[in-house]
Short mmCIF file of C-alpha atoms and ligand atoms in Angstrom, two decimals:
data_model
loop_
_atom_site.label_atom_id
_atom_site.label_comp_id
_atom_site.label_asym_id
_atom_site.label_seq_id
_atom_site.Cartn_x
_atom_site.Cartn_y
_atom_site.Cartn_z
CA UNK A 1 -23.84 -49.44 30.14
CA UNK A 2 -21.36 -48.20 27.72
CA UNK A 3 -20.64 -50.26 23.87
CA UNK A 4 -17.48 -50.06 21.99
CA UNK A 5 -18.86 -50.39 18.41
CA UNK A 6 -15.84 -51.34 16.06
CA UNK A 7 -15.54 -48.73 12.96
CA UNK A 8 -13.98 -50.96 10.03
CA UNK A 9 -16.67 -51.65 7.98
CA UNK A 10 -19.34 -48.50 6.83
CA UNK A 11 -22.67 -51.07 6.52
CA UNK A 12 -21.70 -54.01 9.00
CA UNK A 13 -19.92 -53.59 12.53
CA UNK A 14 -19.59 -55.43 15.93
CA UNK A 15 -20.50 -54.12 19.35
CA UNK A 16 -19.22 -55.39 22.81
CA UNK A 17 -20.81 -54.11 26.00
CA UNK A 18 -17.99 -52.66 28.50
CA UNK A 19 -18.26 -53.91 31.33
CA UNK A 20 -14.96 -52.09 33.09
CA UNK A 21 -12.66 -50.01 31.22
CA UNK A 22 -9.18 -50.15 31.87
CA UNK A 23 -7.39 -47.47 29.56
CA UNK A 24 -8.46 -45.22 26.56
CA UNK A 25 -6.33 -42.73 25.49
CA UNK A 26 -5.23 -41.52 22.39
CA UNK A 27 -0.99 -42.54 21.95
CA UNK A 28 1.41 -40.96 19.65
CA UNK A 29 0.33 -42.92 17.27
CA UNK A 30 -3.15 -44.23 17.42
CA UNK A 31 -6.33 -44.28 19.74
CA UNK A 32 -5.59 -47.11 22.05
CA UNK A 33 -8.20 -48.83 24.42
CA UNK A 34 -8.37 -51.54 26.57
CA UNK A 35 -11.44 -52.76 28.62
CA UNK A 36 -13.55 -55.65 30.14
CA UNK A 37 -16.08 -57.54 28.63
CA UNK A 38 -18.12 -60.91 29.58
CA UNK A 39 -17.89 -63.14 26.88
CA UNK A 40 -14.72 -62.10 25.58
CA UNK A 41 -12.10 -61.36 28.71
CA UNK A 42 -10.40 -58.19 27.83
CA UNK A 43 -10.22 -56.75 24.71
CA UNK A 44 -7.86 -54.38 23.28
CA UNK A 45 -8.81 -51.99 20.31
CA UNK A 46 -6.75 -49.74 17.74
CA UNK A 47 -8.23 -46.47 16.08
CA UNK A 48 -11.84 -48.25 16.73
CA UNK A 49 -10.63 -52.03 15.47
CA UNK A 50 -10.16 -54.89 17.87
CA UNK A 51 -7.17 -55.56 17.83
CA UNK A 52 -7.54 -58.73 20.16
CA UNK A 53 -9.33 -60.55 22.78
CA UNK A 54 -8.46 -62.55 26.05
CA UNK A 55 -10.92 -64.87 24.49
CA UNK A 56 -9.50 -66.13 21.19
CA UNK A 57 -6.12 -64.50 20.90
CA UNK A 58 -4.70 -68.34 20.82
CA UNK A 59 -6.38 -68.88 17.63
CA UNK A 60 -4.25 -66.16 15.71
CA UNK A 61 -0.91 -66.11 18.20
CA UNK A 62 -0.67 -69.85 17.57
CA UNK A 63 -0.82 -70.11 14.47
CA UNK A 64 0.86 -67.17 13.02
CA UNK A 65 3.84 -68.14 15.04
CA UNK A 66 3.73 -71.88 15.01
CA UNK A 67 3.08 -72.49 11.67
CA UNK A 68 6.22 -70.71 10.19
CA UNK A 69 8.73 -71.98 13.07
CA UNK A 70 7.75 -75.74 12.59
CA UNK A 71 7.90 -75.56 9.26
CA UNK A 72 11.46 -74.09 9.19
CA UNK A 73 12.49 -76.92 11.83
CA UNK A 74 15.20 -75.03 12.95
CA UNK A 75 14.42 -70.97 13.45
CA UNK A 76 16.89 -69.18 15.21
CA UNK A 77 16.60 -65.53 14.80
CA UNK A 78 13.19 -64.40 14.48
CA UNK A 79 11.70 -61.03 13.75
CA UNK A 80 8.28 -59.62 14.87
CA UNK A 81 7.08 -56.78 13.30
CA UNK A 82 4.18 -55.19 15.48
CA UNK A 83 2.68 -57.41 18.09
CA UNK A 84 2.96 -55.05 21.17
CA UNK A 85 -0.21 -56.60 22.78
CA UNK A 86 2.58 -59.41 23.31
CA UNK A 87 0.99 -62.39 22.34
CA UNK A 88 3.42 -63.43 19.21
CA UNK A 89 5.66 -62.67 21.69
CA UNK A 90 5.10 -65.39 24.00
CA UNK A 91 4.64 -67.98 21.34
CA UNK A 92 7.55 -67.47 19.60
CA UNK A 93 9.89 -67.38 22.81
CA UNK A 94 8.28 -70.70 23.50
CA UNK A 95 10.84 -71.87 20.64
CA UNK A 96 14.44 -72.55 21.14
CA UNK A 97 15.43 -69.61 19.43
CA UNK A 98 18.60 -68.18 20.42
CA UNK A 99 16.93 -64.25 19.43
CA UNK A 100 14.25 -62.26 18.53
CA UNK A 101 13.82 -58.97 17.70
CA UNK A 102 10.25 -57.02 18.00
CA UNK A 103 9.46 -53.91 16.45
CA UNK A 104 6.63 -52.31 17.57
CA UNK A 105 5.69 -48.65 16.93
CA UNK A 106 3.91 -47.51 19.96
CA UNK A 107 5.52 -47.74 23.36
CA UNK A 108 2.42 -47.45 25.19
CA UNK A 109 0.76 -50.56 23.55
CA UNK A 110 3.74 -52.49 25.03
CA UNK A 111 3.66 -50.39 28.62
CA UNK A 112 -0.10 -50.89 29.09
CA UNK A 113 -0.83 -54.44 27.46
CA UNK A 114 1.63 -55.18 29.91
CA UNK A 115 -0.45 -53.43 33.04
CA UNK A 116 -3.82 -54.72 31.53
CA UNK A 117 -3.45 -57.45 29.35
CA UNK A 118 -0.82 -59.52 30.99
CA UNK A 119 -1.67 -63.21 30.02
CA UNK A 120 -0.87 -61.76 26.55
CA UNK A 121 2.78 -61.32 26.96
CA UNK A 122 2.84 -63.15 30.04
CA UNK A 123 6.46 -62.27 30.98
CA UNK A 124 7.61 -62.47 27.40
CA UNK A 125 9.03 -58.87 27.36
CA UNK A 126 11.56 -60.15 30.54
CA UNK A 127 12.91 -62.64 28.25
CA UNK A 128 16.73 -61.70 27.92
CA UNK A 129 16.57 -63.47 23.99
CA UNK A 130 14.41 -60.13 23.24
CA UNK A 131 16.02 -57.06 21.70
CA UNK A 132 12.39 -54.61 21.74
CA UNK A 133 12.87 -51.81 19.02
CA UNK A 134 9.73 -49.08 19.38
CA UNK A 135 10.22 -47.94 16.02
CA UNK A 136 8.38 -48.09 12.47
CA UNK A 137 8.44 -51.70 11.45
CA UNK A 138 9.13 -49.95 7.57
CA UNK A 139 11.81 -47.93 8.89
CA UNK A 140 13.66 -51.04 10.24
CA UNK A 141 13.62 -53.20 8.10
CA UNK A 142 14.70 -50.90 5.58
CA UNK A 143 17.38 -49.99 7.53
CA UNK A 144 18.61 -53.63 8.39
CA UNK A 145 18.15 -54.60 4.69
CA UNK A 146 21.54 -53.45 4.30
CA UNK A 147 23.27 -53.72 7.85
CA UNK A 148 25.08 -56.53 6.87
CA UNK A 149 23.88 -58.19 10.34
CA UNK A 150 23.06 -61.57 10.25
CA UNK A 151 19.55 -62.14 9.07
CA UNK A 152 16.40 -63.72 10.12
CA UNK A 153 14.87 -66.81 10.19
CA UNK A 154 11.54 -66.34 10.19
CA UNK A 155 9.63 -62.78 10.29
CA UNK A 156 6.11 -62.18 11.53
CA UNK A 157 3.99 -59.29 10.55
CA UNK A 158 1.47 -58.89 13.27
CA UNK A 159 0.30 -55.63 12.30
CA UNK A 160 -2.91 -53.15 12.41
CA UNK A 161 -4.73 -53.64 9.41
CA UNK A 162 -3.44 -51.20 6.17
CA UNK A 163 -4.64 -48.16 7.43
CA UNK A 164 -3.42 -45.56 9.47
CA UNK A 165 0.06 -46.97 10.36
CA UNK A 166 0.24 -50.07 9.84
CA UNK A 167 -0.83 -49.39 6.15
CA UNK A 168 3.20 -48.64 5.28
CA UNK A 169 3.72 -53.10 6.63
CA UNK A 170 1.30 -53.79 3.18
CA UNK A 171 3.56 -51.97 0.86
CA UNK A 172 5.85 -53.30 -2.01
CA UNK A 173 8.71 -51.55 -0.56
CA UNK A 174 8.27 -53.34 3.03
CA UNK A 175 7.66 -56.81 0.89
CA UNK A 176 11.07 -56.13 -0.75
CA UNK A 177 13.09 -54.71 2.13
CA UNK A 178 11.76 -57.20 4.44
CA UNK A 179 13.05 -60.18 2.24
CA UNK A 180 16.21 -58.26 2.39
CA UNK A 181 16.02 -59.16 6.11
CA UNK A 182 15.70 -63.01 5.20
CA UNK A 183 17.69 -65.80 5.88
CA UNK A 184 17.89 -67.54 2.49
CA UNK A 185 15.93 -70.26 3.60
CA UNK A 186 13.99 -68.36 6.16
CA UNK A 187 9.82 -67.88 6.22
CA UNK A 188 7.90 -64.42 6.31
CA UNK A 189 4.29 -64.41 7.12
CA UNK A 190 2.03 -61.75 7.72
CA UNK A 191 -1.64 -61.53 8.98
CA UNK A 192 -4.00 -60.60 5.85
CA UNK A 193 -7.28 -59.71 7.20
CA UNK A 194 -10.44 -61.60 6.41
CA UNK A 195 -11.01 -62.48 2.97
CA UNK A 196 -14.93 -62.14 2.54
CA UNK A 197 -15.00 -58.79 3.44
CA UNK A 198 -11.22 -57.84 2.50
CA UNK A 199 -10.35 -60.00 -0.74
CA UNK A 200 -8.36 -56.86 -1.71
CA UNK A 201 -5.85 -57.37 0.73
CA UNK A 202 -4.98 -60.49 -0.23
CA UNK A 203 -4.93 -59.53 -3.76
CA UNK A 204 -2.40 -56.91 -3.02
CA UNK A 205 -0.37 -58.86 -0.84
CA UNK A 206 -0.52 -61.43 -3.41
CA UNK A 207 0.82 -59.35 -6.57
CA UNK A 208 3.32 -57.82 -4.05
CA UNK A 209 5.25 -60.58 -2.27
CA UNK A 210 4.22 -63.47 -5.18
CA UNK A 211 7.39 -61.69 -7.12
CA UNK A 212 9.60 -62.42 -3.98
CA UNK A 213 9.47 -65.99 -3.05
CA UNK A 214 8.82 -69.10 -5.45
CA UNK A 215 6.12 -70.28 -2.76
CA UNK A 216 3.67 -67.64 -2.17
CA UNK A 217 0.58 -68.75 -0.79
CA UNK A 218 -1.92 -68.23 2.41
CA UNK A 219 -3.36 -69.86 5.14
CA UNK A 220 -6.64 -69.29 7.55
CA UNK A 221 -7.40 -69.87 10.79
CA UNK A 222 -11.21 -68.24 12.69
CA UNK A 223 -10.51 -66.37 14.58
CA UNK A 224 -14.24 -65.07 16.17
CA UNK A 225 -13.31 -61.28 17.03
CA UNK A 226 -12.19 -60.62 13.50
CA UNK A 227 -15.64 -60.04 12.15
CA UNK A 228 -16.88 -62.15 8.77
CA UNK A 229 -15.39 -65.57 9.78
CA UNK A 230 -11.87 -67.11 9.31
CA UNK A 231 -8.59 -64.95 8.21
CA UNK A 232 -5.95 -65.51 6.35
CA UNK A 233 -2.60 -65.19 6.71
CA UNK A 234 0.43 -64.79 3.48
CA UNK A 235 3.24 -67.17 3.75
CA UNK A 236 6.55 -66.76 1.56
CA UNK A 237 9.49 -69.12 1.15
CA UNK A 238 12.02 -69.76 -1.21
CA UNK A 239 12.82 -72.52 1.36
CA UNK A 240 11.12 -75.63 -0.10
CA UNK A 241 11.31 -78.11 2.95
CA UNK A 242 9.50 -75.73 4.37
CA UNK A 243 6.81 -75.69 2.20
CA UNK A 244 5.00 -78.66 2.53
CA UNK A 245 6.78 -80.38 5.56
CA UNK A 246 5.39 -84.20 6.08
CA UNK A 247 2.96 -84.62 8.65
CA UNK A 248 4.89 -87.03 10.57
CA UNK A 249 8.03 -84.11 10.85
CA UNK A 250 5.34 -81.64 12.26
CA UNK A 251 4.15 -84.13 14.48
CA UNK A 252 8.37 -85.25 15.74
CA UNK A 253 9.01 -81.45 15.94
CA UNK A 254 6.09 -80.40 17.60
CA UNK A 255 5.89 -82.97 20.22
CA UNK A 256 9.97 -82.05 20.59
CA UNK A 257 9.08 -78.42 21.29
CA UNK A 258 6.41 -80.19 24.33
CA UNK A 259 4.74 -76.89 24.79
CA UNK A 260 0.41 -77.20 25.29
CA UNK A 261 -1.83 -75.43 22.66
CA UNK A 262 -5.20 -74.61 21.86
CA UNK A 263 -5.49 -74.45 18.03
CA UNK A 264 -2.20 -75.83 16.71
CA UNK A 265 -1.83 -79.08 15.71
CA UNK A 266 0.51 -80.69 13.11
CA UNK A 267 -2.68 -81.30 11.53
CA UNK A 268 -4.28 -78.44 11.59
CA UNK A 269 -0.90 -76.90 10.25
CA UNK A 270 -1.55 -78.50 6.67
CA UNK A 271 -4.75 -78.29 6.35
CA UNK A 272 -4.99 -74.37 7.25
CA UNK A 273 -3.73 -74.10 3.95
CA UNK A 274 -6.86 -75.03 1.99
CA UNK A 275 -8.51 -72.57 0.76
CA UNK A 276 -12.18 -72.14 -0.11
CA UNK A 277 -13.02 -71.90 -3.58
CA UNK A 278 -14.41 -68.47 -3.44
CA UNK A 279 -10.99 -67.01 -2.07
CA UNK A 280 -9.07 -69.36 -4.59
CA UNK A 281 -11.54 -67.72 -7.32
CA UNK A 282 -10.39 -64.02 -5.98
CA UNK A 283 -6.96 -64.91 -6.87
CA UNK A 284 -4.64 -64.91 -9.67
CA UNK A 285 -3.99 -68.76 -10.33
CA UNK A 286 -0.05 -67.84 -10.08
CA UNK A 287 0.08 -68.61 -6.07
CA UNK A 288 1.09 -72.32 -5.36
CA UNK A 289 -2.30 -73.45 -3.16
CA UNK A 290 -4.30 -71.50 -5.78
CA UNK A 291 -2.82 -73.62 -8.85
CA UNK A 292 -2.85 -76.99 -6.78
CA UNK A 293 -6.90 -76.00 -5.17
CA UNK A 294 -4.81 -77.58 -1.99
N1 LIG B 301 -3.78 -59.23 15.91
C1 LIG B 301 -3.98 -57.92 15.39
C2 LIG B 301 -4.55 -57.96 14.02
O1 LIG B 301 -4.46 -59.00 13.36
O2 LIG B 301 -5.09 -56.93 13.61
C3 LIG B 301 -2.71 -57.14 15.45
C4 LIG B 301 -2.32 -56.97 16.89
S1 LIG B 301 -1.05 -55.91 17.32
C5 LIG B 301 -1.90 -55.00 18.54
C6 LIG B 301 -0.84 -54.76 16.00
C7 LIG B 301 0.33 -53.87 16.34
O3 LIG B 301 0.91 -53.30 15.18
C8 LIG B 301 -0.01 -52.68 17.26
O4 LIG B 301 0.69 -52.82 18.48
C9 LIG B 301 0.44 -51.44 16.48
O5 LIG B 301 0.95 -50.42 17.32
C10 LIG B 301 1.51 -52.07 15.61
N2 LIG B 301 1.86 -51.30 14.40
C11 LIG B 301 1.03 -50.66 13.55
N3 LIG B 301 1.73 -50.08 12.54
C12 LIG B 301 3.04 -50.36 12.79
C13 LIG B 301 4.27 -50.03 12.12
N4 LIG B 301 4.26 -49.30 10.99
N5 LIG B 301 5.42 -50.50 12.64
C14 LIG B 301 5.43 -51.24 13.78
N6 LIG B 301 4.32 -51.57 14.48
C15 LIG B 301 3.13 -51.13 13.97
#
């Protein structure tokens, strides 16, 4: 029986067993697999890195995409950077947006998450409010910076992790054209890998978009495939209402929007932004839930 053994750590990894493989090939861009296993449903991987599982892709699609749109309260245009396995996808569409815009890289993780991952998208890519753009997420957004088109409302970075091509999404110049892309009052967040075995990405993201926005902070969610427990993601708002929304308007908007989930909760929402001590500790005290220990 044939393991995938993931490749982003040198002393530590994780091995599933395959029990059918669906697709492995190696894409324009990266090597791109998809396959089978027990515990987890199927699992797609990225240059040796799961990318995510049938399993406990809820965890991270829900709340990467929830937390930012119920916060805003009223997200129209939204902007996905990455994402081809198509789960933001269907979350955010689950919204009454009136558009959204995905830029993902790599046509073939759109063309065969679609053939072999389908709950992920599950017909998200046939909605007509989509405008798909395969195309580097830096090149766009540094191109729309200064299209004078109207901007977004909330962007989502649901990239690979800073290496290989997705390290370009983790870059001061993406931060800075990528507010460029922001409605005034709109929210960008971004997923920042797992903090006990990565605390340098969210010191990096931290010096780099803290000079953007006057709320800079980041939330966590586990998510179990993302080896060395929960991850975090960066939030960053000039849009104070947004910041620390009361429970009670979570709770109206979210039981407005009437859509199921399995992680999000209005509740869950605020308190996903309490951070452990050790990752408040890796941080300089200049991000709001660092200062606050909220
Ligand atoms: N949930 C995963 C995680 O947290 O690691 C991310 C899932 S999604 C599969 C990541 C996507 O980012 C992939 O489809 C990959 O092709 C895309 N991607 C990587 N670099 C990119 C870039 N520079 N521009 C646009 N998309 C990119």
């Amino acid at each position: 029986m044939k393991h995938f053994k993931e490749t982003l750590y040198d002393a530590v990894c994780q091995e599933y067993r395959i029990d059918k493989m669906y697709f492995e090939s190696k894409t324009s861009h990266q090597h791109l697999m998809i396959f089978h296993n027990a515990q987890l449903g199927r699992v797609m991987t990225l240059d040796g890195i799961v990318q995510t599982t049938e399993a406990d892709e809820f965890i991270y699609h829900e709340m990467l995409a929830h937390v930012p749109m119920l916060a805003h309260g009223n997200a129209k245009r939204i902007l996905i950077i990455g994402g081809g396995d198509g789960g933001m996808l269907r979350e955010v569409v689950k919204h009454p947006i009136d558009h959204v815009t995905q830029v993902e890289i790599d046509q073939s993780v759109v063309d065969m998450a679609i053939e072999f991952l389908p709950k992920h998208s599950n017909g998200a890519y046939q909605d007509p409010r989509l405008n798909l753009v395969i195309d580097d997420g830096f090149n766009f957004v540094k191109n729309f910076a200064n299209s004078g088109e109207a901007k977004f409302d909330v962007i989502i970075s649901d990239s690979t992790d800073p290496i290989g091509p997705g390290e370009v999404l983790f870059t001061d110049d993406f931060y800075q054209y990528a507010k460029q892309c922001l409605a005034d009052d709109g929210v960008m967040v971004t997923q920042n890998g797992v903090p006990f075995f990565q605390a340098d990405e969210l010191q990096n993201t931290q010096q780099r978009m803290s000079s953007l926005y006057s709320d800079m902070r980041f939330y966590c969610a586990p998510v179990p495939s993302y080896y060395g427990g929960f991850m975090t993601f960066a939030w960053g708002t000039d849009n104070t209402g947004a910041s620390a929304p009361e429970l009670s308007v979570l709770q109206q908007r979210f039981s407005a929007l009437g859509i199921k989930t399995r992680y999000y909760n209005p509740a869950i929402h605020g308190a996903s932004f309490a951070l452990p001590q050790y990752v408040i500790d890796s941080l300089t005290p200049s991000t709001d839930n660092i200062e606050n220990g909220q």
